[in-house]
Amino acid sequence: MKLILLGPPGAGKGTQAQRLVGKYGLVQLSTGEMLRDAVKAGTVLGLQVKDIMARGALCPDDVVVGIVEERVEQPDARKGFILDGFPRTVPQAEALDRFLAGKGLSLDAVIELRVDEQALLRRIETRVAQMRARGEPLRDDDNAEALRERLRAYRKLTEPLIAYYRQRGLLRTIDGMAPIPDVTAAIDQVLSAASVAAEDKPKRVASRVKPLAAKAMTRKSPKRGGTAGSRTGKDKMALRKPSARWRPSPA
Ligand code: AMP
């Protein structure tokens, strides 16, 4: 299973990825973690990206694509992986398609965690406060200015990936505002539908959607912050209506 978790900073991608790792034996490939490790280790790559990351801006596409391509070749990624924080731009997504195709691989699903911006800010503030209380060192980009830049970069450069993956029939949108276990259950449903579809593509067998997961998949679209713009009618449908591929079969 090869998945992408898509969503703005603080949407819960890391939390959900960790919950899926044990369950499915997948590895979590977080580009943010890889880059932070490089910064900590003081490698050439780390020195190159340190200031960019501290500002909350995106690192160059070729740098990030290079580390992901190398990482998916490691033996532990053979069973499958969850990309957390990658791709973040259309050129990154195109590079991913190319190098996966070159290895005879393809993505099974792209899961968008949709959240509202006010809730995001609260989540990040809570995380920062908890880390402070535990005496843990804060990330260089855990400050209001860098956070604004991270959200701006998401809207401008990463949000276009929603249309990119929708056009390819891979996008599944989940309400990231639902309680954590409900979000996980909704992801589980997407994954079981994706594995059925992968095993039996011609028959297009529909999977069942459990009520708990359906709740996270069909909650009303969260309101978004002022500058983000409004959702299209098509986007709203993605939240309210399971797509034909994973519509529940009659009980
Ligand atoms: P994250 O931990 O995913 O929030 O990433 C932290 C920071 O790492 C981002 O703000 C970027 O500076 C950098 N970064 C992580 N992933 C990418 C990516 N796919 N493309 C460019 N920059 C990235």
Short mmCIF file of C-alpha atoms and ligand atoms in Angstrom, two decimals:
data_model
loop_
_atom_site.label_atom_id
_atom_site.label_comp_id
_atom_site.label_asym_id
_atom_site.label_seq_id
_atom_site.Cartn_x
_atom_site.Cartn_y
_atom_site.Cartn_z
CA MET A 1 0.00 0.00 0.00
CA LYS A 2 1.40 3.35 -1.05
CA LEU A 3 -0.35 6.35 0.34
CA ILE A 4 -0.11 10.09 0.56
CA LEU A 5 -1.51 12.02 3.50
CA LEU A 6 -2.29 15.53 2.35
CA GLY A 7 -3.24 18.49 4.51
CA PRO A 8 -1.95 21.75 5.96
CA PRO A 9 0.44 21.88 8.92
CA GLY A 10 -1.34 20.73 12.06
CA ALA A 11 -4.02 18.73 10.18
CA GLY A 12 -2.99 15.54 11.97
CA LYS A 13 -1.02 13.85 9.15
CA GLY A 14 1.76 12.75 11.50
CA THR A 15 -0.65 11.47 14.16
CA GLN A 16 -2.64 9.48 11.64
CA ALA A 17 0.47 8.15 9.91
CA GLN A 18 1.77 6.82 13.24
CA ARG A 19 -1.53 5.07 13.92
CA LEU A 20 -1.39 3.40 10.50
CA VAL A 21 2.23 2.30 10.74
CA GLY A 22 1.68 -0.45 13.33
CA LYS A 23 -1.61 -1.54 11.88
CA TYR A 24 -0.54 -2.02 8.26
CA GLY A 25 3.21 -2.55 8.57
CA LEU A 26 3.83 0.53 6.46
CA VAL A 27 6.68 2.96 7.00
CA GLN A 28 6.02 6.63 7.59
CA LEU A 29 8.11 8.79 5.31
CA SER A 30 7.99 12.29 6.72
CA THR A 31 10.06 14.71 4.68
CA GLY A 32 9.87 17.26 7.52
CA GLU A 33 11.48 14.69 9.88
CA MET A 34 14.14 13.74 7.36
CA LEU A 35 15.04 17.37 6.79
CA ARG A 36 15.05 18.17 10.53
CA ASP A 37 17.39 15.19 11.09
CA ALA A 38 19.71 16.57 8.41
CA VAL A 39 19.67 19.99 10.08
CA LYS A 40 20.43 18.42 13.49
CA ALA A 41 23.26 16.36 12.04
CA GLY A 42 24.71 19.44 10.34
CA THR A 43 25.02 17.69 6.96
CA VAL A 44 25.46 19.62 3.71
CA LEU A 45 21.75 19.14 3.04
CA GLY A 46 20.93 20.32 6.55
CA LEU A 47 22.95 23.50 6.12
CA GLN A 48 21.23 24.13 2.79
CA VAL A 49 17.71 23.91 4.21
CA LYS A 50 18.09 25.19 7.80
CA ASP A 51 17.12 28.81 7.17
CA ILE A 52 14.41 27.97 4.65
CA MET A 53 12.74 25.67 7.18
CA ALA A 54 13.05 28.17 10.03
CA ARG A 55 11.16 30.70 7.88
CA GLY A 56 8.41 28.17 7.15
CA ALA A 57 9.12 28.25 3.40
CA LEU A 58 9.41 25.19 1.18
CA CYS A 59 12.75 23.60 0.40
CA PRO A 60 13.75 23.20 -3.28
CA ASP A 61 11.82 20.50 -5.13
CA ASP A 62 14.92 18.68 -6.43
CA VAL A 63 16.37 18.39 -2.91
CA VAL A 64 13.21 16.90 -1.44
CA VAL A 65 12.50 14.64 -4.42
CA GLY A 66 16.05 13.28 -4.17
CA ILE A 67 15.73 12.28 -0.51
CA VAL A 68 12.31 10.67 -1.00
CA GLU A 69 13.40 8.71 -4.05
CA GLU A 70 16.37 7.35 -2.13
CA ARG A 71 14.23 6.56 0.91
CA VAL A 72 11.54 4.55 -0.92
CA GLU A 73 14.27 2.25 -2.21
CA GLN A 74 15.20 1.14 1.33
CA PRO A 75 14.11 -2.44 2.14
CA ASP A 76 11.72 -1.37 4.92
CA ALA A 77 9.62 0.61 2.41
CA ARG A 78 9.01 -2.41 0.19
CA LYS A 79 5.83 -3.46 1.94
CA GLY A 80 4.43 0.02 1.50
CA PHE A 81 4.72 3.54 2.80
CA ILE A 82 2.81 6.59 3.90
CA LEU A 83 4.15 9.85 2.54
CA ASP A 84 3.64 12.54 5.16
CA GLY A 85 4.49 16.05 3.97
CA PHE A 86 5.41 15.00 0.43
CA PRO A 87 4.60 15.93 -2.28
CA ARG A 88 3.97 19.59 -1.51
CA THR A 89 4.09 21.02 -5.03
CA VAL A 90 2.85 19.89 -8.43
CA PRO A 91 6.43 19.39 -9.73
CA GLN A 92 7.10 17.14 -6.71
CA ALA A 93 3.95 15.14 -7.49
CA GLU A 94 5.00 14.77 -11.12
CA ALA A 95 8.48 13.63 -10.06
CA LEU A 96 6.92 11.12 -7.66
CA ASP A 97 4.71 9.70 -10.44
CA ARG A 98 7.76 9.40 -12.68
CA PHE A 99 10.05 7.69 -10.26
CA LEU A 100 7.38 5.32 -8.95
CA ALA A 101 6.50 4.36 -12.54
CA GLY A 102 10.21 3.77 -13.17
CA LYS A 103 10.17 1.23 -10.31
CA GLY A 104 6.93 -0.37 -11.55
CA LEU A 105 4.99 1.14 -8.61
CA SER A 106 1.97 3.41 -8.31
CA LEU A 107 0.00 5.14 -5.57
CA ASP A 108 -3.05 3.45 -4.07
CA ALA A 109 -4.69 6.52 -2.53
CA VAL A 110 -4.22 10.14 -1.59
CA ILE A 111 -6.02 11.06 1.59
CA GLU A 112 -6.77 14.71 2.16
CA LEU A 113 -7.38 15.67 5.79
CA ARG A 114 -9.53 18.76 5.61
CA VAL A 115 -9.53 21.10 8.61
CA ASP A 116 -10.41 24.71 9.31
CA GLU A 117 -7.67 27.24 9.82
CA GLN A 118 -8.77 28.50 13.24
CA ALA A 119 -8.71 24.95 14.55
CA LEU A 120 -5.30 24.48 13.01
CA LEU A 121 -3.91 27.48 14.83
CA ARG A 122 -5.37 26.19 18.11
CA ARG A 123 -3.87 22.73 17.52
CA ILE A 124 -0.46 24.13 16.85
CA GLU A 125 -0.64 26.46 19.87
CA THR A 126 -1.61 23.48 22.04
CA ARG A 127 1.25 21.40 20.68
CA VAL A 128 3.72 24.20 21.35
CA ALA A 129 2.37 24.72 24.90
CA GLN A 130 2.59 20.97 25.63
CA MET A 131 6.16 20.80 24.37
CA ARG A 132 7.09 23.84 26.49
CA ALA A 133 5.48 22.24 29.54
CA ARG A 134 7.48 19.04 28.97
CA GLY A 135 10.64 21.09 28.60
CA GLU A 136 11.13 19.82 25.05
CA PRO A 137 13.01 21.93 22.55
CA LEU A 138 10.69 23.70 20.12
CA ARG A 139 10.97 23.45 16.37
CA ASP A 140 12.56 26.45 14.70
CA ASP A 141 9.34 26.96 12.71
CA ASP A 142 7.01 26.81 15.74
CA ASN A 143 6.36 30.53 15.91
CA ALA A 144 3.56 32.74 14.61
CA GLU A 145 5.48 34.18 11.68
CA ALA A 146 6.79 30.87 10.36
CA LEU A 147 3.36 29.32 10.83
CA ARG A 148 1.76 32.02 8.70
CA GLU A 149 4.32 31.30 6.01
CA ARG A 150 3.70 27.54 6.24
CA LEU A 151 -0.03 28.08 5.76
CA ARG A 152 0.58 30.50 2.90
CA ALA A 153 2.89 27.98 1.20
CA TYR A 154 0.24 25.29 1.68
CA ARG A 155 -2.49 27.36 0.04
CA LYS A 156 -0.38 28.56 -2.82
CA LEU A 157 1.76 25.53 -3.65
CA THR A 158 0.23 22.44 -2.05
CA GLU A 159 -3.52 22.94 -2.44
CA PRO A 160 -3.30 22.53 -6.24
CA LEU A 161 -2.45 18.89 -5.52
CA ILE A 162 -6.06 18.34 -4.50
CA ALA A 163 -7.17 18.89 -8.10
CA TYR A 164 -4.11 17.01 -9.40
CA TYR A 165 -5.01 13.84 -7.52
CA ARG A 166 -8.75 14.22 -8.01
CA GLN A 167 -8.20 14.21 -11.76
CA ARG A 168 -6.27 10.96 -11.37
CA GLY A 169 -9.11 9.36 -9.39
CA LEU A 170 -6.91 8.94 -6.31
CA LEU A 171 -8.22 11.64 -3.97
CA ARG A 172 -10.26 10.75 -0.89
CA THR A 173 -11.27 13.60 1.40
CA ILE A 174 -11.76 13.03 5.10
CA ASP A 175 -12.91 15.48 7.74
CA GLY A 176 -9.78 16.04 9.82
CA MET A 177 -11.88 17.82 12.45
CA ALA A 178 -13.50 14.54 13.55
CA PRO A 179 -12.08 12.85 16.67
CA ILE A 180 -8.74 11.13 16.03
CA PRO A 181 -10.13 7.53 16.17
CA ASP A 182 -12.95 8.46 13.74
CA VAL A 183 -10.42 9.89 11.30
CA THR A 184 -8.38 6.68 11.59
CA ALA A 185 -11.51 4.61 10.99
CA ALA A 186 -12.36 6.66 7.91
CA ILE A 187 -8.82 6.14 6.60
CA ASP A 188 -9.16 2.39 7.28
CA GLN A 189 -12.24 2.37 5.09
CA VAL A 190 -10.46 4.17 2.30
CA LEU A 191 -7.57 1.71 2.53
CA SER A 192 -9.75 -1.37 2.45
CA ALA A 193 -11.61 0.00 -0.57
CA ALA A 194 -8.30 0.84 -2.24
CA SER A 195 -6.94 -2.67 -1.65
CA VAL A 196 -10.13 -4.25 -3.00
CA ALA A 197 -9.91 -2.00 -6.04
CA ALA A 198 -6.23 -2.89 -6.55
CA GLU A 199 -6.92 -6.65 -6.29
CA ASP A 200 -10.02 -6.64 -8.43
CA LYS A 201 -9.92 -3.60 -10.65
CA PRO A 202 -12.19 -4.82 -13.47
CA LYS A 203 -14.99 -5.78 -11.11
CA ARG A 204 -14.79 -2.54 -9.14
CA VAL A 205 -16.09 -4.26 -5.99
CA ALA A 206 -17.53 -1.69 -3.58
CA SER A 207 -16.61 -2.01 0.08
CA ARG A 208 -18.78 -1.41 3.08
CA VAL A 209 -18.45 1.81 5.02
CA LYS A 210 -18.88 1.38 8.75
CA PRO A 211 -21.04 4.01 10.46
CA LEU A 212 -18.13 5.37 12.54
CA ALA A 213 -15.98 5.95 9.49
CA ALA A 214 -18.89 7.28 7.50
CA LYS A 215 -19.30 9.96 10.18
CA ALA A 216 -15.79 11.27 9.61
CA MET A 217 -16.21 11.08 5.86
CA THR A 218 -19.51 12.88 5.69
CA ARG A 219 -19.31 15.61 8.32
CA LYS A 220 -20.16 19.03 7.06
CA SER A 221 -17.28 20.86 5.45
CA PRO A 222 -15.38 22.82 8.11
CA LYS A 223 -15.27 26.56 7.65
CA ARG A 224 -11.99 27.84 6.39
CA GLY A 225 -10.06 30.91 7.39
CA GLY A 226 -10.61 34.25 5.69
CA THR A 227 -7.86 34.32 3.09
CA ALA A 228 -8.12 30.74 1.96
CA GLY A 229 -11.05 31.28 -0.39
CA SER A 230 -14.19 29.22 -0.51
CA ARG A 231 -14.58 25.65 -1.61
CA THR A 232 -16.09 24.76 -4.94
CA GLY A 233 -19.36 22.81 -5.09
CA LYS A 234 -17.34 19.80 -6.23
CA ASP A 235 -15.14 20.01 -3.15
CA LYS A 236 -18.15 20.11 -0.85
CA MET A 237 -19.56 17.03 -2.52
CA ALA A 238 -16.32 15.20 -1.80
CA LEU A 239 -16.96 15.66 1.90
CA ARG A 240 -20.62 14.83 1.94
CA LYS A 241 -20.86 11.99 -0.50
CA PRO A 242 -18.64 8.93 -0.60
CA SER A 243 -17.33 8.55 -4.16
CA ALA A 244 -18.68 5.79 -6.38
CA ARG A 245 -15.55 3.75 -5.71
CA TRP A 246 -16.30 3.29 -2.04
CA ARG A 247 -20.05 3.77 -1.80
CA PRO A 248 -21.44 1.36 0.84
CA SER A 249 -23.13 -1.70 -0.52
CA PRO A 250 -26.66 -2.35 0.81
CA ALA A 251 -26.65 -4.22 4.13
P1 AMP B 1 6.63 19.39 8.16
O1 AMP B 1 7.29 18.69 9.31
O2 AMP B 1 6.03 18.44 7.16
O3 AMP B 1 5.66 20.47 8.61
O4 AMP B 1 7.80 20.15 7.37
C1 AMP B 1 8.59 21.11 8.01
C2 AMP B 1 9.33 21.93 6.97
O5 AMP B 1 10.18 21.08 6.19
C3 AMP B 1 8.45 22.63 5.94
O6 AMP B 1 7.92 23.85 6.41
C4 AMP B 1 9.45 22.83 4.80
O7 AMP B 1 10.35 23.87 5.08
C5 AMP B 1 10.23 21.53 4.84
N1 AMP B 1 9.59 20.49 4.00
C6 AMP B 1 9.04 19.33 4.43
N2 AMP B 1 8.56 18.62 3.40
C7 AMP B 1 8.79 19.37 2.30
C8 AMP B 1 8.49 19.18 0.93
N3 AMP B 1 7.86 18.08 0.48
N4 AMP B 1 8.87 20.15 0.07
C9 AMP B 1 9.52 21.26 0.48
N5 AMP B 1 9.81 21.50 1.77
C10 AMP B 1 9.46 20.55 2.68
#
